Short mmCIF file of C-alpha atoms and ligand atoms in Angstrom, two decimals:
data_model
loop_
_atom_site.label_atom_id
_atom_site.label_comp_id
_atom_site.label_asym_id
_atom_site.label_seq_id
_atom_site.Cartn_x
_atom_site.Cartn_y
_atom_site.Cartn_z
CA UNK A 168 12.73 -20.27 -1.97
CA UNK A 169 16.07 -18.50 -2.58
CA UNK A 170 16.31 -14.91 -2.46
CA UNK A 171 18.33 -12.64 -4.31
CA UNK A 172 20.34 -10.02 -2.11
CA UNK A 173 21.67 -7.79 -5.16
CA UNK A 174 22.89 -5.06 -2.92
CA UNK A 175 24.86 -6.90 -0.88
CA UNK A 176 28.50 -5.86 -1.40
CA UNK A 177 30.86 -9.05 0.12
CA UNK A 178 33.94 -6.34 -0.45
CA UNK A 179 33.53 -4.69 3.10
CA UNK A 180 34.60 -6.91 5.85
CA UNK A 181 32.01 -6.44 8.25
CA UNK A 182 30.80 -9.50 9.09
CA UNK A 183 27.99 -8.19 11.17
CA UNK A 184 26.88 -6.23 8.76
CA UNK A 185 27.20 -9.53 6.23
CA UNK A 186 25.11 -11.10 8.30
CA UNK A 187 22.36 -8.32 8.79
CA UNK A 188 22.39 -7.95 4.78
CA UNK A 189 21.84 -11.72 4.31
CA UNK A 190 19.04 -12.24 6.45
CA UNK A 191 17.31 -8.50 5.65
CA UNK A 192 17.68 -9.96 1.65
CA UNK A 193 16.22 -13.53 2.99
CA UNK A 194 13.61 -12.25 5.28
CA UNK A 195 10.16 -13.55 4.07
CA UNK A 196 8.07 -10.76 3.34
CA UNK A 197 4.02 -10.06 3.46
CA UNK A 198 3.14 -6.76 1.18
CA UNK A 199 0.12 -5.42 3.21
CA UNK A 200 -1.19 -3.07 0.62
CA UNK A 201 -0.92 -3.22 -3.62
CA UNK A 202 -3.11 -4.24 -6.39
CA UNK A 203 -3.49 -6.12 -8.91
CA UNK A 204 -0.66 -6.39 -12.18
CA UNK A 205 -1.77 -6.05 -15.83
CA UNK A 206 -1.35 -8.95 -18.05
CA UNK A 207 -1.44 -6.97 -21.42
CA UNK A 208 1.25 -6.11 -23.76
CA UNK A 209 2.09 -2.46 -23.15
CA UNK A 210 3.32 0.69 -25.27
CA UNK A 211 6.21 3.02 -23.79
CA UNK A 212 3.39 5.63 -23.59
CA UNK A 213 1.28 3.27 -21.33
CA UNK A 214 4.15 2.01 -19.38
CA UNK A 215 5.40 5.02 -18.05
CA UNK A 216 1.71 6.19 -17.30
CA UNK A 217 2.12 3.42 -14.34
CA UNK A 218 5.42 4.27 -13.39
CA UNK A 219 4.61 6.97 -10.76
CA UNK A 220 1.83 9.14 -9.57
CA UNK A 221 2.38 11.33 -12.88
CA UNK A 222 -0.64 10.88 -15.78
CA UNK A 223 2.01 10.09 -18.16
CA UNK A 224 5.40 11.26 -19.31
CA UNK A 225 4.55 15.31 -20.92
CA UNK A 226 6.00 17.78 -23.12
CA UNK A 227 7.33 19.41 -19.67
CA UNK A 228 8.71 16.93 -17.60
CA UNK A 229 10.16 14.25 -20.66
CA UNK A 230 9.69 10.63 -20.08
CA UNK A 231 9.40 9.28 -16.97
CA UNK A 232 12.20 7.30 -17.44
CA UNK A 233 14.17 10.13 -15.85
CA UNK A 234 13.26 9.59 -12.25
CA UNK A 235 14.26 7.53 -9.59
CA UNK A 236 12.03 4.77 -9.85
CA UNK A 237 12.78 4.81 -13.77
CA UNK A 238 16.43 4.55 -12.74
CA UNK A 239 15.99 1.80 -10.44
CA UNK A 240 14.00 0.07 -12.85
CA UNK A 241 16.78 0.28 -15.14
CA UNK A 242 18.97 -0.95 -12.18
CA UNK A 243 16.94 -3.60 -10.89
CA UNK A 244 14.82 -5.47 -13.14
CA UNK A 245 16.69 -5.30 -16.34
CA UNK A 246 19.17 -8.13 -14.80
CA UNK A 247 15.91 -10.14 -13.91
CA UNK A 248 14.88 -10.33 -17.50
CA UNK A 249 18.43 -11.09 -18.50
CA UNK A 250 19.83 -7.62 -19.49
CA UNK A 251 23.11 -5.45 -18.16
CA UNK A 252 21.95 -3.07 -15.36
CA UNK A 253 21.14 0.12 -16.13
CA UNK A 254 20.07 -1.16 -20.03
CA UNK A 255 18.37 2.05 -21.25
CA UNK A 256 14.43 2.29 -21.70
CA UNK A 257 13.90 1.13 -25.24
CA UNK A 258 16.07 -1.91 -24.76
CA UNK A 259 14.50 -2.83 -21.61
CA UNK A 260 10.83 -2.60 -23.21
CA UNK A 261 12.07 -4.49 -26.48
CA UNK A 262 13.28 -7.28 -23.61
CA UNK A 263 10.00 -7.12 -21.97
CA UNK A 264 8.27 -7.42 -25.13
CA UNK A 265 10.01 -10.29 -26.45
CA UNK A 266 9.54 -12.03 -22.76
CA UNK A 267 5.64 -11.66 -22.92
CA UNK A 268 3.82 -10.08 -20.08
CA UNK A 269 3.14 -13.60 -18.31
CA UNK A 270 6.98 -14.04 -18.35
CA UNK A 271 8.31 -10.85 -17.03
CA UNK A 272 5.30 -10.81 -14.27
CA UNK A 273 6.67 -14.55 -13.19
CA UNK A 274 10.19 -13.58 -13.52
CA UNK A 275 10.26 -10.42 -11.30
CA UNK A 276 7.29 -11.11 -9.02
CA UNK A 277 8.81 -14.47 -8.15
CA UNK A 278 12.20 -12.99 -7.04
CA UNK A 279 10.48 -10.30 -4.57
CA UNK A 280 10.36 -13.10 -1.63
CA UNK A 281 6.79 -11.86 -0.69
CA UNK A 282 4.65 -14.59 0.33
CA UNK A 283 1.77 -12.99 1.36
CA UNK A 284 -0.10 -10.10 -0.18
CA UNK A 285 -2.99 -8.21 0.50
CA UNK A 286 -4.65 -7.08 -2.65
CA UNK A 287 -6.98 -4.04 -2.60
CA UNK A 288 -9.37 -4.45 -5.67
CA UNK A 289 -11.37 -1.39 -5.46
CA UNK A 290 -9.25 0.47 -8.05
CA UNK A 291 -9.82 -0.32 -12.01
CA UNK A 292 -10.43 -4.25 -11.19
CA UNK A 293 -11.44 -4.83 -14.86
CA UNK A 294 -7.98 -3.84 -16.42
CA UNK A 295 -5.82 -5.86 -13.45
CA UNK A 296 -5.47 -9.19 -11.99
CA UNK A 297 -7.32 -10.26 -9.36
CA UNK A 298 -5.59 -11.60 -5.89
CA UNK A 299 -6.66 -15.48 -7.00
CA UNK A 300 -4.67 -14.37 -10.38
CA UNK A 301 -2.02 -12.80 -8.57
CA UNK A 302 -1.44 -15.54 -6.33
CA UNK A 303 -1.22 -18.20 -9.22
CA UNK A 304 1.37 -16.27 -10.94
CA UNK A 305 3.62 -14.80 -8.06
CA UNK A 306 3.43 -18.36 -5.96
CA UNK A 307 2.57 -16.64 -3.11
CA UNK A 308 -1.10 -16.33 -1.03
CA UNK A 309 -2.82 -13.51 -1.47
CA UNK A 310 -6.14 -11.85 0.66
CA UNK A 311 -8.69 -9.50 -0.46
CA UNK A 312 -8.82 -5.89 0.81
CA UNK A 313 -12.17 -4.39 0.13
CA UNK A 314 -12.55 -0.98 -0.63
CA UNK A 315 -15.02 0.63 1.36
CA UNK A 316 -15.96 3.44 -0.84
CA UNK A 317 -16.56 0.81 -4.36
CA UNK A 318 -19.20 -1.25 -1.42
CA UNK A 319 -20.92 2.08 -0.92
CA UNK A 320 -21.21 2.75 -4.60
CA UNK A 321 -22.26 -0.50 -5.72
CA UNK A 322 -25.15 -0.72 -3.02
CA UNK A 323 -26.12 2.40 -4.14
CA UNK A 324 -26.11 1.46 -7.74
CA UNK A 325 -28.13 -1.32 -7.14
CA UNK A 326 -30.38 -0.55 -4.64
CA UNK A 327 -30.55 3.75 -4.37
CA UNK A 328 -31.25 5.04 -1.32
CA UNK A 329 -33.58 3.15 0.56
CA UNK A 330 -32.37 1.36 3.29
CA UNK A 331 -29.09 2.18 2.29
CA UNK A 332 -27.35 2.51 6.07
CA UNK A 333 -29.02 -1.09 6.69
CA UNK A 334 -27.84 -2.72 2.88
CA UNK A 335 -24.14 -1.20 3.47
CA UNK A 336 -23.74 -2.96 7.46
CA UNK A 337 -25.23 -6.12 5.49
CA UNK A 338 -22.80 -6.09 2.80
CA UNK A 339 -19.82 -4.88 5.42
CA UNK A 340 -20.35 -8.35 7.46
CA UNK A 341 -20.51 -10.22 4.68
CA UNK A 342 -17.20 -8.85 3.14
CA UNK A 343 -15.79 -9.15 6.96
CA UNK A 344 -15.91 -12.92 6.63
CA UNK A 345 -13.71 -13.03 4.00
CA UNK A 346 -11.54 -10.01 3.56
CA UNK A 347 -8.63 -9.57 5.26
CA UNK A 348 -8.97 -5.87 5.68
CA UNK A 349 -10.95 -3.07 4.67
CA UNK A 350 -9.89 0.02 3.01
CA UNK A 351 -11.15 3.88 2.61
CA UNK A 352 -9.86 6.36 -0.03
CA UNK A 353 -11.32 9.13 2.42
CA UNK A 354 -8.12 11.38 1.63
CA UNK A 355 -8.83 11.30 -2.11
CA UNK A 356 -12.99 12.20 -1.73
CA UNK A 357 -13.11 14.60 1.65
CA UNK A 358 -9.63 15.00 3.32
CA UNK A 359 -8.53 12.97 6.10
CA UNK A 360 -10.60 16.05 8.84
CA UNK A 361 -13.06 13.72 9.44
CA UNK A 362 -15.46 14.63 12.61
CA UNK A 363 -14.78 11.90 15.32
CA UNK A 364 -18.63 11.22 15.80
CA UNK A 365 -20.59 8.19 14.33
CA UNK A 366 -23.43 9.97 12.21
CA UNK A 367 -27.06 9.22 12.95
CA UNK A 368 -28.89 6.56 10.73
CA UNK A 369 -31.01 9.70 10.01
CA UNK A 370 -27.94 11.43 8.90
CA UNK A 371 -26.94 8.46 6.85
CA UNK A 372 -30.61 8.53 5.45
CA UNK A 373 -30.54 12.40 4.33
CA UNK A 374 -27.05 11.92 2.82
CA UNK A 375 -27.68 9.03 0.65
CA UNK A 376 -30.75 10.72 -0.64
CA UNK A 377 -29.11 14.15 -1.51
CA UNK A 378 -26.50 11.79 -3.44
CA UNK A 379 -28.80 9.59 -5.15
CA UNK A 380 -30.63 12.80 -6.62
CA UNK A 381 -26.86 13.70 -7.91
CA UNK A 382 -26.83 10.63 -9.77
CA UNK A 383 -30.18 11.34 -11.08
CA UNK A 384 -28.70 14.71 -12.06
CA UNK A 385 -25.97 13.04 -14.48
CA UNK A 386 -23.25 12.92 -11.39
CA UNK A 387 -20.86 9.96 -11.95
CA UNK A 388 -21.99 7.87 -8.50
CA UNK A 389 -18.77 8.31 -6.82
CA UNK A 390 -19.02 8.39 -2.97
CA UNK A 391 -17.53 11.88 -1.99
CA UNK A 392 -19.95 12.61 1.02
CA UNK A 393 -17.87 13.03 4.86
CA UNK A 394 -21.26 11.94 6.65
CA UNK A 395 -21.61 8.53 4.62
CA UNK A 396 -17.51 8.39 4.85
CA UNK A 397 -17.47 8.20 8.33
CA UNK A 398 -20.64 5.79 8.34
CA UNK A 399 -18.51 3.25 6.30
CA UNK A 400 -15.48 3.77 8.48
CA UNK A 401 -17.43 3.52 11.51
CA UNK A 402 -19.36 0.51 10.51
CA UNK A 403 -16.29 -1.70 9.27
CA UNK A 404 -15.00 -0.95 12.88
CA UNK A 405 -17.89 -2.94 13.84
CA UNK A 406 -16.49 -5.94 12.37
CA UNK A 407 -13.41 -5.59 14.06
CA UNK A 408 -11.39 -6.02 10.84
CA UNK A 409 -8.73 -3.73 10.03
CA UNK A 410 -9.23 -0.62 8.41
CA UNK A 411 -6.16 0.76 5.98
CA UNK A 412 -6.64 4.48 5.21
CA UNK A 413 -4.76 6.21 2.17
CA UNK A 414 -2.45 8.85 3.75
CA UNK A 415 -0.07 11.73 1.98
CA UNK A 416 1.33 10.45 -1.60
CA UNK A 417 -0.73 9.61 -4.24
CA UNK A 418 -1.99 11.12 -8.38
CA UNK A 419 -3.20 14.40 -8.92
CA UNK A 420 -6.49 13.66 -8.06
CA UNK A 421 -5.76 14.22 -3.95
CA UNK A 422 -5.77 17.11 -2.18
CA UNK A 423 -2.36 16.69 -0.65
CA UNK A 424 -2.88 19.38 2.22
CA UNK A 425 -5.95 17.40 3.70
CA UNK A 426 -4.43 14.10 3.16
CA UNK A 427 -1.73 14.37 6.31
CA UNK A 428 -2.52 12.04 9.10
CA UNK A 429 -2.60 14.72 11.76
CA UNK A 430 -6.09 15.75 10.37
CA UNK A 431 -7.07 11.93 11.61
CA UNK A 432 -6.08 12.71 15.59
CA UNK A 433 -9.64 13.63 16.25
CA UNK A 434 -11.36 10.05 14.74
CA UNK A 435 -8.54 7.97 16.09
CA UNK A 436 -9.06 9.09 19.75
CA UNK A 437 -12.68 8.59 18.82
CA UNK A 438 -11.91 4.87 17.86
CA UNK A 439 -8.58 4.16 20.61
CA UNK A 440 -10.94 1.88 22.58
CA UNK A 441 -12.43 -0.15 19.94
CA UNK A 442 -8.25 -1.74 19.64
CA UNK A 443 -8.96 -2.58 16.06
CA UNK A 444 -5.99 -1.69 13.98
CA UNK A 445 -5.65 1.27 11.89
CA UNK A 446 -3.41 1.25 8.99
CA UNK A 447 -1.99 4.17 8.10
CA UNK A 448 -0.48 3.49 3.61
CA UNK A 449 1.94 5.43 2.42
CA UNK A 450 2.24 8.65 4.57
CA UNK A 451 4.85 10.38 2.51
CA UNK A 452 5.53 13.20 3.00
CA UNK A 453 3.94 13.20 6.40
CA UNK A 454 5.69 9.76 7.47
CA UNK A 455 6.92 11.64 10.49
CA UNK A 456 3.77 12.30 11.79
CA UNK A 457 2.18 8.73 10.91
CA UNK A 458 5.27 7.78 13.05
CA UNK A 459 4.03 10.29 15.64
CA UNK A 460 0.47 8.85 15.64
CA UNK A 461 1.32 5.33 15.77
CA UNK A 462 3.26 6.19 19.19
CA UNK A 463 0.59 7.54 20.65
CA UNK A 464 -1.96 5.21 19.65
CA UNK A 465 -2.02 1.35 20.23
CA UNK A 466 -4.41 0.81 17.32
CA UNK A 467 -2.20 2.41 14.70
CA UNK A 468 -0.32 0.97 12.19
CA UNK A 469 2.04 2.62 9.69
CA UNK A 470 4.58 2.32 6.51
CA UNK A 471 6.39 3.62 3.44
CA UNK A 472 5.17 2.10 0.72
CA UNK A 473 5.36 3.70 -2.51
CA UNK A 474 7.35 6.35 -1.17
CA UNK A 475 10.80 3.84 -1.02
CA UNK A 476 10.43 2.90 -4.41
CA UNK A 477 9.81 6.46 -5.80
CA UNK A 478 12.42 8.61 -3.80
CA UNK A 479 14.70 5.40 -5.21
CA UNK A 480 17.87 3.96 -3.39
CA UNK A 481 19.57 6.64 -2.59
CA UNK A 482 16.90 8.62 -0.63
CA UNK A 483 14.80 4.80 0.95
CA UNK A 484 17.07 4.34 4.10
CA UNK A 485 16.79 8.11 5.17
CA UNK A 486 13.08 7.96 4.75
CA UNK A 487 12.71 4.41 6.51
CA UNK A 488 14.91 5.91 9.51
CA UNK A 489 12.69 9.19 9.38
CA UNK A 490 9.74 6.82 10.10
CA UNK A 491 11.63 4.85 13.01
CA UNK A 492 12.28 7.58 14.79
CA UNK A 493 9.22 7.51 16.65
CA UNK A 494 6.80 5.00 15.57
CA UNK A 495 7.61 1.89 17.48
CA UNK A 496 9.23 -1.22 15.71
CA UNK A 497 6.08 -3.49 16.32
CA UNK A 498 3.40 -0.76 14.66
CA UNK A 499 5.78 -0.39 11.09
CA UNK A 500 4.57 -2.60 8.17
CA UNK A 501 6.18 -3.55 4.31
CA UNK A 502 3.90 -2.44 1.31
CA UNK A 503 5.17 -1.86 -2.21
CA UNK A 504 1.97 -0.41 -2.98
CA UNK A 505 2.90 -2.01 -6.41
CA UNK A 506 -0.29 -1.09 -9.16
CA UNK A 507 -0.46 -2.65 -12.80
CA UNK A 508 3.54 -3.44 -13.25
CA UNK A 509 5.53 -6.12 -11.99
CA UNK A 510 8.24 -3.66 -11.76
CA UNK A 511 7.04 -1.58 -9.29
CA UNK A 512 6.55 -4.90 -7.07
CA UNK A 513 9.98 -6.04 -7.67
CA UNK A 514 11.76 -2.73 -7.26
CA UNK A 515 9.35 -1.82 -3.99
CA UNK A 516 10.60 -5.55 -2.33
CA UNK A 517 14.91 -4.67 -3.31
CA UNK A 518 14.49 -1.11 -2.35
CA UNK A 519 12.63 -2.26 1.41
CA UNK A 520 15.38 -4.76 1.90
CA UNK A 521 18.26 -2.19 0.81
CA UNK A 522 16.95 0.46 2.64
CA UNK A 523 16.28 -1.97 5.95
CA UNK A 524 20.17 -3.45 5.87
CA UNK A 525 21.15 0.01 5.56
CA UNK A 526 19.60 1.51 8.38
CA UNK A 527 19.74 -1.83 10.50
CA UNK A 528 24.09 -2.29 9.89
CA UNK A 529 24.59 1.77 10.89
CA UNK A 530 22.64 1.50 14.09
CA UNK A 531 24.65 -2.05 14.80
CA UNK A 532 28.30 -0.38 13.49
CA UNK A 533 27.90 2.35 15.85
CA UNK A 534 26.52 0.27 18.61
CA UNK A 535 23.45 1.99 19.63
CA UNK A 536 21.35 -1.73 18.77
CA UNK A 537 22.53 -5.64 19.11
CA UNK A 538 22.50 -7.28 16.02
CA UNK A 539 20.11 -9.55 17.24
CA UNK A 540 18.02 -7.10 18.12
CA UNK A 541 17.92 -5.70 14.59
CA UNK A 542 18.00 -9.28 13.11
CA UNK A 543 14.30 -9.23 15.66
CA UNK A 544 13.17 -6.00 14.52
CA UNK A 545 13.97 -7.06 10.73
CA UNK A 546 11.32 -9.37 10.78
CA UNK A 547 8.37 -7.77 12.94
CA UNK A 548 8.56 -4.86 9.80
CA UNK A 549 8.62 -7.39 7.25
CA UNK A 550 6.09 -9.73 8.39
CA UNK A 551 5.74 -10.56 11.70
CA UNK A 552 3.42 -7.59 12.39
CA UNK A 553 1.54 -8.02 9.82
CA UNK A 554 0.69 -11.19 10.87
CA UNK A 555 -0.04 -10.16 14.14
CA UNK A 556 -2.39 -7.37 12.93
CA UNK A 557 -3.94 -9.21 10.24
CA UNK A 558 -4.31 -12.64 11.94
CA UNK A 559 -2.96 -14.14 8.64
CA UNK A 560 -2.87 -17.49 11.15
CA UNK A 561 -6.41 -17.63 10.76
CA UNK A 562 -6.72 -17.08 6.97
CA UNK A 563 -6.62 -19.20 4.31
CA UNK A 564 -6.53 -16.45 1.30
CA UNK A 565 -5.68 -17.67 -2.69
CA UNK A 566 -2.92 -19.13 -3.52
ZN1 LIG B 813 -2.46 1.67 -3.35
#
């Protein structure tokens, strides 16, 4: 597969850091969180509603074209579907429309030069591909995540209360066989303080009955109980599997003060001796501490995702480094966290590898690394540790 480099600028002369951009822009790359891409036409309205975390663009803040993942939209994929760089919004969206939404998802998915992905389908699966759909139009393999919290929900759809702590550790084995991963979206239903202990099946028991009778109240049957949280969390652990938690960043629908990862110091002692890998997504803007907690701890794991693509070129190296300062280089991981646009794959993927060459030719131009060293390092962040973690060896996935 050839890969395209755009940032590389041939002008300078430095021929290590040539070298550091062309394999950084080469480097094979697994994505070890995002979602699934929509496959409809859409209207301006609806595409800048999946730009960024904001609903939609507002009488306030304008269109959402005037940010920095707009800009690098406007940067990046407009010479993917044949454009200038930097074409302004309604061109770009007249381009995409005339494309079709099968040919601007081949287009820029299939110049990321991701060729694994891990595809967490617990959030609106009926308007977005699936990872078998994803994998047929990107090329690439892709692995189910399974959302922890959407398990919960559907047992207790299905089933109500009874039994539910022995119907969930069914239904957790059987997803353990063939998801990669699991996945909890504790941050966005109690806050990230969760009490280290594994509750009680009679804890589990009084729980799922108080929430089953808010259900029969007219409640939506969302899973926002800490006790049945930590049940999930703790019973996935039994499998062994990894567990990715959403950390910092995200909508308006999180309670960003009890979604830093400090608040998870108490359950990750707890769960140090089980050595099943914790995956810390996002972090921003509590990367620094995910960096902190992933020294400390062998089981953790931790990235940017999301955050590169939104603080855009200009701020993705800074952040990156931020995260390296502490966490060490075999616990960092490559997500784009990309959700319902192609875009937001393709401009997560250019902004990593821009951000990565950046960071990787200062440290080499001032001689504090080897550039084989950061040629090494290149590739345990972009896939080499999530292989390791993941055992992707072992896994056949779509695709
Ligand atoms: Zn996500």
């Amino acid at each position: 597969m050839t890969l395209m480099a755009p940032f590389r600028d041939d002008t300078r002369g430095n021929h290590g850091g040539d070298r550091i951009a062309a394999l950084v822009g080469a480097v094979p790359l697994v994505d070890h969180h995002c979602h699934g891409i929509v496959r409809t036409p859409l209207t301006r309205p609806e595409f800048e509603s999946l730009l960024c975390e904001a609903d939609g663009p507002g009488p306030w803040h304008g269109s959402l074209f005037d940010t920095q993942i707009g800009f690098a939209v406007r940067r990046l994929c407009a010479p993917v579907l044949g454009l200038e760089p930097h074409a302004d919004p309604d061109t770009y969206l007249a381009r995409r429309a005339e494309l079709g939404p099968d040919e601007v998802n081949r287009l820029l998915l299939r110049s990321t030069g991701v060729t694994e992905y891990l595809v967490d389908t617990g959030f609106s699966p009926e308007h977005s591909t699936t990872p078998e759909e994803l994998a047929a139009c990107t090329g690439a393999t892709a692995h189910e995540v399974v959302r922890l919290e959407a398990l919960a929900e559907q047992v207790m759809i299905e089933h109500g209360p009874r039994d539910f702590a022995d119907r969930c550790r069914e239904q957790v084995k059987r997803a353990a066989r063939t998801a990669v991963a699991f996945k909890t979206v504790a941050a966005y239903r109690v806050g990230l303080d969760l009490a280290p202990e594994h509750p009680s099946d009679a804890a589990v028991f009084t729980a799922s009955v108080r929430w089953a009778s808010d259900i029969e109240r007219g409640l939506p049957p969302r899973m926002v109980d800490e006790t049945l949280t930590r049940f999930l969390i703790w019973t996935a652990l039994d499998t062994r599997v990894p567990i990715q938690f959403h950390v910092g960043y995200g909508d308006a629908d999180i309670d960003l003060a009890r979604a830093d990862p400090l608040l998870l110091m108490p359950l990750l002692r707890a769960t140090a001796a089980l050595n099943v890998p914790i995956m810390l997504l996002h972090n921003y803007p509590f990367h620094r501490h995910a960096g902190y907690l992933a020294q400390v701890f062998d089981h953790v794991f931790v990235d940017v995702g999301l955050s590169l693509h939104n603080v855009g070129t200009a701020g993705a190296a800074r952040i990156l480094g931020e995260l390296l300062e502490l966490a060490p280089f075999g616990s960092v991981l490559f997500s784009t966290d990309g959700y319902g646009l192609p875009e937001l794959f393709h401009v997560g993927a250019q902004v990593f590898r821009q951000a990565l060459s950046e960071y990787l030719e200062t440290v080499v131009a001032q001689d504090q690394w080897t550039e084989s060293d950061a040629i090494r390092v290149a590739r345990m962040i972009a896939e080499g540790n999530a292989r390791r973690a993941y055992r992707l060896g072992d896994r056949t996935g779509s695709g």
